[in-house]
mmCIF file of C-alpha atoms and ligand atoms in Angstrom:
data_model
loop_
_atom_site.group_PDB
_atom_site.id
_atom_site.type_symbol
_atom_site.label_atom_id
_atom_site.label_comp_id
_atom_site.label_asym_id
_atom_site.label_seq_id
_atom_site.Cartn_x
_atom_site.Cartn_y
_atom_site.Cartn_z
ATOM 1 C CA MET A 19 -99.342 -7.563 173.382
ATOM 2 C CA PHE A 20 -102.957 -6.175 174.269
ATOM 3 C CA ASN A 21 -105.574 -8.787 173.101
ATOM 4 C CA ARG A 22 -109.045 -7.342 172.379
ATOM 5 C CA ARG A 23 -110.668 -10.471 173.204
ATOM 6 C CA LYS A 24 -109.903 -9.884 176.858
ATOM 7 C CA PHE A 25 -111.930 -6.776 177.174
ATOM 8 C CA ILE A 26 -114.559 -7.095 179.824
ATOM 9 C CA LYS A 27 -116.953 -4.755 181.642
ATOM 10 C CA LEU A 28 -116.912 -5.269 185.384
ATOM 11 C CA SER A 29 -119.814 -3.901 187.232
ATOM 12 C CA ALA A 30 -118.857 -4.672 190.687
ATOM 13 C CA ALA A 31 -117.169 -1.826 192.304
ATOM 14 C CA GLY A 32 -113.563 -2.556 193.095
ATOM 15 C CA ALA A 33 -113.333 -5.741 191.218
ATOM 16 C CA SER A 34 -109.841 -7.001 191.034
ATOM 17 C CA PHE A 35 -107.661 -7.358 187.967
ATOM 18 C CA ALA A 36 -107.218 -10.986 188.820
ATOM 19 C CA ALA A 37 -110.974 -11.324 187.892
ATOM 20 C CA LEU A 38 -110.251 -9.232 184.701
ATOM 21 C CA ALA A 39 -107.616 -11.543 183.662
ATOM 22 C CA LYS A 40 -109.851 -14.698 183.953
ATOM 23 C CA SER A 41 -112.565 -13.177 181.805
ATOM 24 C CA ALA A 42 -112.660 -13.598 178.053
ATOM 25 C CA VAL A 43 -115.735 -11.495 177.161
ATOM 26 C CA ALA A 44 -115.405 -8.590 174.782
ATOM 27 C CA LYS A 45 -117.462 -5.405 175.652
ATOM 28 C CA THR A 46 -117.751 -2.098 173.897
ATOM 29 C CA LEU A 47 -120.338 0.542 174.376
ATOM 30 C CA PRO A 48 -121.493 3.451 172.392
ATOM 31 C CA ILE A 49 -119.948 6.679 173.392
ATOM 32 C CA THR A 50 -121.477 8.470 176.302
ATOM 33 C CA ALA A 51 -120.614 11.281 178.680
ATOM 34 C CA GLU A 52 -121.039 9.820 181.997
ATOM 35 C CA ALA A 53 -121.551 11.742 184.929
ATOM 36 C CA GLY A 54 -119.762 11.799 188.132
ATOM 37 C CA THR A 55 -117.573 8.799 188.890
ATOM 38 C CA ARG A 56 -114.125 9.296 190.271
ATOM 39 C CA PRO A 57 -111.466 8.348 190.181
ATOM 40 C CA VAL A 58 -111.446 7.940 186.557
ATOM 41 C CA VAL A 59 -108.822 7.373 183.787
ATOM 42 C CA ILE A 60 -109.226 7.434 180.160
ATOM 43 C CA SER A 61 -106.761 6.985 177.226
ATOM 44 C CA THR A 62 -106.348 6.918 173.476
ATOM 45 C CA TRP A 63 -106.726 3.576 171.500
ATOM 46 C CA ASN A 64 -107.045 0.003 172.474
ATOM 47 C CA PHE A 65 -103.632 -0.049 174.127
ATOM 48 C CA GLY A 66 -104.995 2.485 176.529
ATOM 49 C CA VAL A 67 -106.686 -0.501 178.262
ATOM 50 C CA GLN A 68 -103.451 -1.829 179.579
ATOM 51 C CA ALA A 69 -102.207 1.693 180.355
ATOM 52 C CA ASN A 70 -105.167 2.533 182.402
ATOM 53 C CA GLN A 71 -104.647 -0.514 184.576
ATOM 54 C CA GLY A 72 -101.231 0.787 185.428
ATOM 55 C CA ALA A 73 -103.063 4.239 186.245
ATOM 56 C CA TRP A 74 -105.687 2.542 188.298
ATOM 57 C CA GLY A 75 -103.223 0.862 190.536
ATOM 58 C CA VAL A 76 -102.432 4.392 191.737
ATOM 59 C CA LEU A 77 -105.926 5.936 191.469
ATOM 60 C CA LYS A 78 -107.707 3.112 193.461
ATOM 61 C CA ASN A 79 -105.498 3.633 196.466
ATOM 62 C CA GLY A 80 -106.284 7.359 196.755
ATOM 63 C CA GLY A 81 -103.225 8.376 194.709
ATOM 64 C CA ARG A 82 -102.649 11.431 192.830
ATOM 65 C CA ALA A 83 -103.659 11.848 189.187
ATOM 66 C CA LEU A 84 -100.072 12.884 188.120
ATOM 67 C CA ASP A 85 -98.656 9.677 189.428
ATOM 68 C CA ALA A 86 -101.402 7.645 187.884
ATOM 69 C CA VAL A 87 -100.932 9.033 184.388
ATOM 70 C CA GLU A 88 -97.196 8.510 184.549
ATOM 71 C CA ALA A 89 -97.540 4.955 185.671
ATOM 72 C CA GLY A 90 -100.155 4.456 183.232
ATOM 73 C CA VAL A 91 -98.272 5.476 179.940
ATOM 74 C CA ARG A 92 -95.036 3.994 181.043
ATOM 75 C CA ILE A 93 -96.720 0.605 180.542
ATOM 76 C CA THR A 94 -97.355 1.520 176.924
ATOM 77 C CA GLU A 95 -93.506 2.852 176.528
ATOM 78 C CA SER A 96 -92.338 -0.437 177.726
ATOM 79 C CA ASP A 97 -94.191 -2.455 175.118
ATOM 80 C CA LEU A 98 -91.598 -3.047 172.578
ATOM 81 C CA THR A 99 -94.160 -4.484 170.106
ATOM 82 C CA ASN A 100 -95.856 -1.255 170.100
ATOM 83 C CA HIS A 101 -94.344 0.722 167.091
ATOM 84 C CA THR A 102 -95.846 4.080 167.844
ATOM 85 C CA VAL A 103 -95.012 4.653 171.493
ATOM 86 C CA GLY A 104 -91.599 4.374 173.434
ATOM 87 C CA PRO A 105 -88.616 2.635 172.222
ATOM 88 C CA GLY A 106 -90.424 0.047 170.027
ATOM 89 C CA GLY A 107 -91.428 2.994 167.890
ATOM 90 C CA TYR A 108 -90.449 3.212 164.160
ATOM 91 C CA PRO A 109 -87.433 5.560 163.465
ATOM 92 C CA ASP A 110 -87.484 8.613 161.334
ATOM 93 C CA ARG A 111 -86.567 8.210 157.529
ATOM 94 C CA ASP A 112 -82.865 8.260 158.517
ATOM 95 C CA GLY A 113 -83.196 5.284 161.020
ATOM 96 C CA HIS A 114 -83.212 7.242 164.295
ATOM 97 C CA VAL A 115 -85.916 6.608 166.908
ATOM 98 C CA SER A 116 -86.772 9.906 168.590
ATOM 99 C CA LEU A 117 -89.446 10.150 171.251
ATOM 100 C CA ASP A 118 -91.747 13.040 172.221
ATOM 101 C CA ALA A 119 -93.766 13.320 175.512
ATOM 102 C CA CYS A 120 -95.382 15.802 177.835
ATOM 103 C CA ILE A 121 -97.137 15.768 181.225
ATOM 104 C CA MET A 122 -99.232 18.343 183.058
ATOM 105 C CA ASP A 123 -100.664 18.510 186.731
ATOM 106 C CA ASP A 124 -103.494 20.022 188.575
ATOM 107 C CA LEU A 125 -101.384 23.129 189.649
ATOM 108 C CA GLY A 126 -100.660 23.995 185.854
ATOM 109 C CA ASN A 127 -97.075 22.705 185.983
ATOM 110 C CA CYS A 128 -95.862 21.155 183.068
ATOM 111 C CA GLY A 129 -92.806 19.355 181.487
ATOM 112 C CA SER A 130 -92.044 18.145 178.000
ATOM 113 C CA VAL A 131 -89.215 16.477 175.857
ATOM 114 C CA ALA A 132 -89.142 16.428 172.213
ATOM 115 C CA GLY A 133 -86.917 14.573 169.465
ATOM 116 C CA MET A 134 -85.243 12.767 172.482
ATOM 117 C CA GLU A 135 -83.172 9.800 171.379
ATOM 118 C CA PHE A 136 -81.494 6.985 173.403
ATOM 119 C CA ILE A 137 -83.957 6.894 176.410
ATOM 120 C CA ASP A 138 -86.618 4.597 177.263
ATOM 121 C CA HIS A 139 -89.109 6.505 179.220
ATOM 122 C CA PRO A 140 -89.621 10.002 177.822
ATOM 123 C CA ILE A 141 -92.660 10.650 180.128
ATOM 124 C CA SER A 142 -90.635 10.224 183.183
ATOM 125 C CA VAL A 143 -88.053 12.447 181.756
ATOM 126 C CA ALA A 144 -90.792 14.966 180.887
ATOM 127 C CA ARG A 145 -91.944 14.907 184.642
ATOM 128 C CA LEU A 146 -88.192 15.696 185.879
ATOM 129 C CA VAL A 147 -88.078 18.552 183.403
ATOM 130 C CA MET A 148 -91.287 19.836 185.114
ATOM 131 C CA GLU A 149 -89.971 19.136 188.646
ATOM 132 C CA LYS A 150 -86.369 19.680 188.524
ATOM 133 C CA THR A 151 -85.643 22.383 185.936
ATOM 134 C CA PRO A 152 -86.939 25.999 185.571
ATOM 135 C CA HIS A 153 -88.040 25.119 182.094
ATOM 136 C CA VAL A 154 -91.057 23.423 180.449
ATOM 137 C CA MET A 155 -89.486 21.777 177.382
ATOM 138 C CA LEU A 156 -86.022 20.100 176.571
ATOM 139 C CA VAL A 157 -85.355 18.782 173.074
ATOM 140 C CA GLY A 158 -82.832 16.651 171.243
ATOM 141 C CA GLU A 159 -79.333 16.027 172.654
ATOM 142 C CA GLY A 160 -80.137 18.437 175.605
ATOM 143 C CA ALA A 161 -83.064 16.321 176.668
ATOM 144 C CA THR A 162 -80.911 13.148 176.492
ATOM 145 C CA GLN A 163 -78.166 14.757 178.439
ATOM 146 C CA PHE A 164 -80.629 15.850 181.014
ATOM 147 C CA ALA A 165 -81.910 12.330 181.222
ATOM 148 C CA VAL A 166 -78.664 10.746 181.589
ATOM 149 C CA GLN A 167 -77.864 13.347 184.434
ATOM 150 C CA GLN A 168 -80.993 12.132 186.177
ATOM 151 C CA GLY A 169 -79.782 8.446 186.103
ATOM 152 C CA PHE A 170 -81.386 7.226 182.834
ATOM 153 C CA LYS A 171 -79.553 4.868 180.853
ATOM 154 C CA ALA A 172 -78.876 5.744 177.353
ATOM 155 C CA HIS A 173 -78.863 2.978 174.575
ATOM 156 C CA LYS A 174 -79.619 2.643 170.987
ATOM 157 C CA LEU A 175 -83.393 2.204 170.643
ATOM 158 C CA LEU A 176 -83.820 0.802 167.214
ATOM 159 C CA THR A 177 -85.325 -2.732 167.534
ATOM 160 C CA ALA A 178 -84.564 -5.483 165.144
ATOM 161 C CA GLU A 179 -88.238 -5.446 164.193
ATOM 162 C CA SER A 180 -88.323 -1.713 163.593
ATOM 163 C CA GLU A 181 -85.063 -1.809 161.793
ATOM 164 C CA LYS A 182 -86.558 -4.517 159.349
ATOM 165 C CA GLU A 183 -89.636 -2.348 158.717
ATOM 166 C CA TRP A 184 -87.515 0.649 158.337
ATOM 167 C CA LYS A 185 -85.387 -1.076 155.673
ATOM 168 C CA LYS A 186 -88.469 -2.423 153.820
ATOM 169 C CA TRP A 187 -89.794 1.353 153.692
ATOM 170 C CA LEU A 188 -86.499 2.591 152.420
ATOM 171 C CA LYS A 189 -87.118 0.647 149.279
ATOM 172 C CA THR A 190 -89.869 3.183 148.183
ATOM 173 C CA ALA A 191 -88.945 5.844 150.904
ATOM 174 C CA LYS A 192 -92.468 7.193 150.159
ATOM 175 C CA TYR A 193 -93.778 9.390 153.021
ATOM 176 C CA SER A 194 -97.549 9.809 153.358
ATOM 177 C CA PRO A 195 -99.361 9.486 156.793
ATOM 178 C CA VAL A 196 -102.002 6.960 156.547
ATOM 179 C CA MET A 197 -105.215 6.748 158.362
ATOM 180 C CA ASN A 198 -105.285 4.190 160.979
ATOM 181 C CA ILE A 199 -105.643 0.656 159.471
ATOM 182 C CA GLU A 200 -106.686 -1.840 162.044
ATOM 183 C CA ASN A 201 -106.793 -5.533 161.678
ATOM 184 C CA LYS A 202 -109.724 -7.645 162.898
ATOM 185 C CA ASN A 203 -108.513 -7.542 166.531
ATOM 186 C CA GLY A 204 -108.487 -3.877 166.599
ATOM 187 C CA MET A 205 -104.738 -3.613 166.651
ATOM 188 C CA PRO A 206 -102.548 -1.830 164.158
ATOM 189 C CA GLY A 207 -102.209 -3.448 160.658
ATOM 190 C CA SER A 208 -99.094 -3.384 158.582
ATOM 191 C CA GLU A 209 -99.562 0.009 157.115
ATOM 192 C CA TYR A 210 -100.093 1.506 160.413
ATOM 193 C CA ASN A 211 -97.565 4.236 160.900
ATOM 194 C CA HIS A 212 -98.739 6.500 163.740
ATOM 195 C CA ASP A 213 -100.482 6.683 167.205
ATOM 196 C CA THR A 214 -99.924 8.081 170.610
ATOM 197 C CA ILE A 215 -101.073 7.399 174.091
ATOM 198 C CA GLY A 216 -102.852 10.422 175.569
ATOM 199 C CA MET A 217 -104.150 9.765 179.091
ATOM 200 C CA LEU A 218 -106.241 11.974 181.366
ATOM 201 C CA ALA A 219 -107.189 11.161 185.137
ATOM 202 C CA LEU A 220 -109.271 12.604 187.646
ATOM 203 C CA ASP A 221 -108.332 11.363 191.118
ATOM 204 C CA ALA A 222 -110.277 10.669 194.331
ATOM 205 C CA LYS A 223 -109.487 14.233 195.503
ATOM 206 C CA GLY A 224 -110.943 15.742 192.267
ATOM 207 C CA ASN A 225 -107.673 16.727 190.799
ATOM 208 C CA LEU A 226 -106.839 16.372 187.068
ATOM 209 C CA SER A 227 -103.544 15.384 185.177
ATOM 210 C CA GLY A 228 -102.611 14.271 181.967
ATOM 211 C CA ALA A 229 -99.760 12.678 179.995
ATOM 212 C CA CYS A 230 -99.053 12.275 176.203
ATOM 213 C CA THR A 231 -96.117 10.055 174.854
ATOM 214 C CA THR A 232 -95.311 8.890 171.211
ATOM 215 C CA SER A 233 -92.459 8.038 168.714
ATOM 216 C CA GLY A 234 -94.152 10.292 166.377
ATOM 217 C CA MET A 235 -95.068 9.747 162.740
ATOM 218 C CA ALA A 236 -93.055 6.652 161.374
ATOM 219 C CA TRP A 237 -90.458 7.730 158.731
ATOM 220 C CA LYS A 238 -90.870 11.453 159.787
ATOM 221 C CA MET A 239 -88.170 13.859 158.577
ATOM 222 C CA ARG A 240 -85.183 13.895 161.211
ATOM 223 C CA GLY A 241 -85.938 16.727 163.749
ATOM 224 C CA ARG A 242 -89.780 16.634 163.121
ATOM 225 C CA VAL A 243 -91.781 17.213 166.147
ATOM 226 C CA GLY A 244 -95.648 16.640 166.176
ATOM 227 C CA ASP A 245 -98.321 17.812 168.622
ATOM 228 C CA SER A 246 -97.717 15.147 171.298
ATOM 229 C CA PRO A 247 -94.864 16.906 173.355
ATOM 230 C CA ILE A 248 -96.580 20.428 172.832
ATOM 231 C CA ILE A 249 -98.519 21.789 175.913
ATOM 232 C CA GLY A 250 -101.655 23.123 174.544
ATOM 233 C CA ALA A 251 -101.531 20.865 171.282
ATOM 234 C CA GLY A 252 -101.145 17.319 172.342
ATOM 235 C CA LEU A 253 -102.216 17.845 175.872
ATOM 236 C CA TYR A 254 -103.683 20.458 178.219
ATOM 237 C CA VAL A 255 -105.167 20.358 181.717
ATOM 238 C CA ASP A 256 -106.761 22.997 183.622
ATOM 239 C CA ASN A 257 -107.866 21.916 187.130
ATOM 240 C CA GLU A 258 -110.753 24.252 187.120
ATOM 241 C CA VAL A 259 -112.365 22.766 183.881
ATOM 242 C CA GLY A 260 -110.833 19.506 182.534
ATOM 243 C CA GLY A 261 -108.225 18.081 180.323
ATOM 244 C CA ALA A 262 -107.758 17.126 176.643
ATOM 245 C CA THR A 263 -105.255 15.043 174.635
ATOM 246 C CA SER A 264 -104.841 14.197 171.000
ATOM 247 C CA THR A 265 -103.668 11.660 168.610
ATOM 248 C CA GLY A 266 -103.301 11.563 164.864
ATOM 249 C CA VAL A 267 -101.534 13.784 162.366
ATOM 250 C CA GLY A 268 -100.013 16.281 164.744
ATOM 251 C CA GLU A 269 -99.512 19.135 162.263
ATOM 252 C CA GLU A 270 -103.189 19.685 161.932
ATOM 253 C CA VAL A 271 -103.447 19.755 165.782
ATOM 254 C CA ILE A 272 -100.632 22.152 166.355
ATOM 255 C CA ARG A 273 -102.299 24.560 163.661
ATOM 256 C CA ASN A 274 -105.533 24.635 165.870
ATOM 257 C CA VAL A 275 -103.813 24.397 169.309
ATOM 258 C CA GLY A 276 -106.222 21.430 169.670
ATOM 259 C CA SER A 277 -106.171 20.339 173.223
ATOM 260 C CA PHE A 278 -106.176 23.801 174.715
ATOM 261 C CA LEU A 279 -109.113 24.607 172.222
ATOM 262 C CA VAL A 280 -111.056 21.648 173.700
ATOM 263 C CA VAL A 281 -110.523 22.676 177.270
ATOM 264 C CA GLU A 282 -111.560 26.329 176.491
ATOM 265 C CA LEU A 283 -114.614 25.059 174.946
ATOM 266 C CA MET A 284 -115.447 22.835 178.002
ATOM 267 C CA ARG A 285 -114.808 26.025 180.091
ATOM 268 C CA GLN A 286 -117.608 27.644 177.967
ATOM 269 C CA GLY A 287 -120.001 24.808 178.755
ATOM 270 C CA TYR A 288 -119.401 22.319 176.001
ATOM 271 C CA THR A 289 -119.725 18.664 176.905
ATOM 272 C CA PRO A 290 -116.322 16.822 176.462
ATOM 273 C CA GLU A 291 -117.566 15.094 173.254
ATOM 274 C CA ALA A 292 -119.060 18.462 171.983
ATOM 275 C CA ALA A 293 -115.720 20.185 172.602
ATOM 276 C CA CYS A 294 -113.784 17.471 170.794
ATOM 277 C CA LYS A 295 -116.226 17.707 167.850
ATOM 278 C CA GLU A 296 -115.811 21.400 167.499
ATOM 279 C CA ALA A 297 -112.016 20.943 167.501
ATOM 280 C CA VAL A 298 -112.271 18.433 164.814
ATOM 281 C CA GLU A 299 -114.616 20.591 162.775
ATOM 282 C CA ARG A 300 -112.023 23.498 162.969
ATOM 283 C CA ILE A 301 -109.384 21.306 161.261
ATOM 284 C CA ILE A 302 -111.947 20.359 158.560
ATOM 285 C CA LYS A 303 -112.966 24.078 158.013
ATOM 286 C CA LYS A 304 -109.468 25.066 157.684
ATOM 287 C CA LYS A 305 -107.974 22.311 155.436
ATOM 288 C CA PRO A 306 -110.882 20.381 154.075
ATOM 289 C CA GLU A 307 -108.864 18.480 151.494
ATOM 290 C CA ILE A 308 -106.055 17.357 154.088
ATOM 291 C CA ALA A 309 -108.804 16.621 156.576
ATOM 292 C CA LYS A 310 -110.125 13.894 154.468
ATOM 293 C CA GLN A 311 -107.126 11.991 154.102
ATOM 294 C CA ILE A 312 -105.726 11.937 157.544
ATOM 295 C CA GLN A 313 -106.696 10.913 161.168
ATOM 296 C CA VAL A 314 -106.918 13.114 164.162
ATOM 297 C CA GLY A 315 -108.791 12.237 167.411
ATOM 298 C CA PHE A 316 -109.389 14.244 170.466
ATOM 299 C CA LEU A 317 -110.195 12.864 173.931
ATOM 300 C CA ALA A 318 -111.373 15.072 176.925
ATOM 301 C CA LEU A 319 -112.441 14.576 180.610
ATOM 302 C CA ASN A 320 -113.973 17.275 182.669
ATOM 303 C CA LYS A 321 -113.841 18.038 186.227
ATOM 304 C CA LYS A 322 -116.998 16.146 187.028
ATOM 305 C CA GLY A 323 -115.707 12.961 185.564
ATOM 306 C CA GLU A 324 -117.487 12.994 182.181
ATOM 307 C CA TYR A 325 -115.714 12.103 179.235
ATOM 308 C CA GLY A 326 -116.123 12.045 175.403
ATOM 309 C CA ALA A 327 -114.074 11.836 172.221
ATOM 310 C CA TYR A 328 -114.315 12.764 168.483
ATOM 311 C CA ALA A 329 -112.260 11.945 165.530
ATOM 312 C CA LEU A 330 -111.829 12.973 161.933
ATOM 313 C CA GLN A 331 -112.160 9.259 160.746
ATOM 314 C CA LYS A 332 -113.717 6.090 161.794
ATOM 315 C CA GLY A 333 -111.595 3.574 163.723
ATOM 316 C CA PHE A 334 -110.650 5.877 166.668
ATOM 317 C CA THR A 335 -111.168 4.136 169.903
ATOM 318 C CA PHE A 336 -110.446 5.089 173.623
ATOM 319 C CA ALA A 337 -110.203 3.153 176.942
ATOM 320 C CA VAL A 338 -112.020 4.128 180.173
ATOM 321 C CA CYS A 339 -111.328 2.749 183.670
ATOM 322 C CA ASN A 340 -113.125 3.723 186.851
ATOM 323 C CA ASN A 341 -114.947 1.742 189.637
ATOM 324 C CA GLN A 342 -117.654 0.296 187.325
ATOM 325 C CA LYS A 343 -115.450 -0.395 184.303
ATOM 326 C CA GLN A 344 -112.033 -1.623 184.401
ATOM 327 C CA ASP A 345 -111.150 -2.111 180.739
ATOM 328 C CA LEU A 346 -113.897 -0.680 178.489
ATOM 329 C CA THR A 347 -113.146 0.472 175.065
ATOM 330 C CA ILE A 348 -115.335 2.784 173.264
ATOM 331 C CA PRO A 349 -115.380 3.681 169.461
ATOM 332 C CA GLY A 350 -115.206 7.473 169.168
ATOM 333 C CA LYS A 351 -117.612 9.139 166.887
ATOM 334 C CA SER A 352 -116.185 10.813 163.806
ATOM 335 C CA ALA A 353 -116.795 13.322 161.161
ATOM 336 C CA TYR A 354 -116.489 10.956 158.118
HETATM 337 N N1 LIG B 8 -99.830 12.805 167.229
HETATM 338 C C1 LIG B 8 -98.615 12.046 166.861
HETATM 339 C C2 LIG B 8 -97.849 12.901 166.068
HETATM 340 O O1 LIG B 8 -98.054 13.672 165.090
HETATM 341 C C3 LIG B 8 -98.927 10.797 166.063
HETATM 342 C C4 LIG B 8 -100.270 10.118 166.334
HETATM 343 O O2 LIG B 8 -100.816 10.320 167.481
HETATM 344 O O3 LIG B 8 -100.879 9.362 165.490
HETATM 345 O O4 LIG B 8 -96.615 12.675 166.334
#
């Protein structure tokens, strides 16, 4: 599992991950919109640090942003100790693990799966929906069927650990999305029941792509789909302007078509951070009482390689990786 103490800022351009592994120095910086380095990859939460390294493997060799974001978030999907993304995710209230993901490239192509069961890597299925079908989104059994046709292995996803937590939850069966409660290592505490990896990359050629993948809200109603697999809500990329992604209680992001809103605000000249802040403020304006009790965070990257984030509540972090910073985490500013 990702360990915050291994965070380090590497200043030498092109410094290797071997050097990174040797370091034990933590480094976080105040949020800034930095101009102009590319390639660059950013992603939500502390687990984004590891994911960014997967993306960096593609970007540093001149690879395409689309390949980078898929490779990056697959790392998070593969971590069975992560209970909010991929097959290690907590199930719905009936014990089914169902996964949501979407991907969008620099040409405006996009693909998505929602409520997909039995398959390990929803982001790769989403990419195949984009590339091999005339559709944008496949859901439920249809998504699983398509994945199997494409060679993915179907198997039961509920891990022993997730099953244990679900059985514990069943004793009260109380559903209430909580804010992110993190322990002193910056990792999820026991009351933690949601979070998504949203990733945005700008490659050496100046093209953008994004990916977003989650197991959704723990203990959700069967069939519930959040913002993460919905193009425009959980993720949006416009190669002329920038990209945005979100994490937190998806219902409020969907109501405001959050990621599309952030990109459109950047088109009007907002910095990435200002655009994310405005999107958060829309949520507060429309539902002030709900906004106080939940977490939503937006993350954005523009065509120049500037990035920024803003969240409803404290505790939101994001990870940045470029030639100067291989594993930087930045605490996002927040409304409350
Ligand atoms: N946005 C995700 C959902 O609503 C959960 C999260 O990112 O915390 O499913």
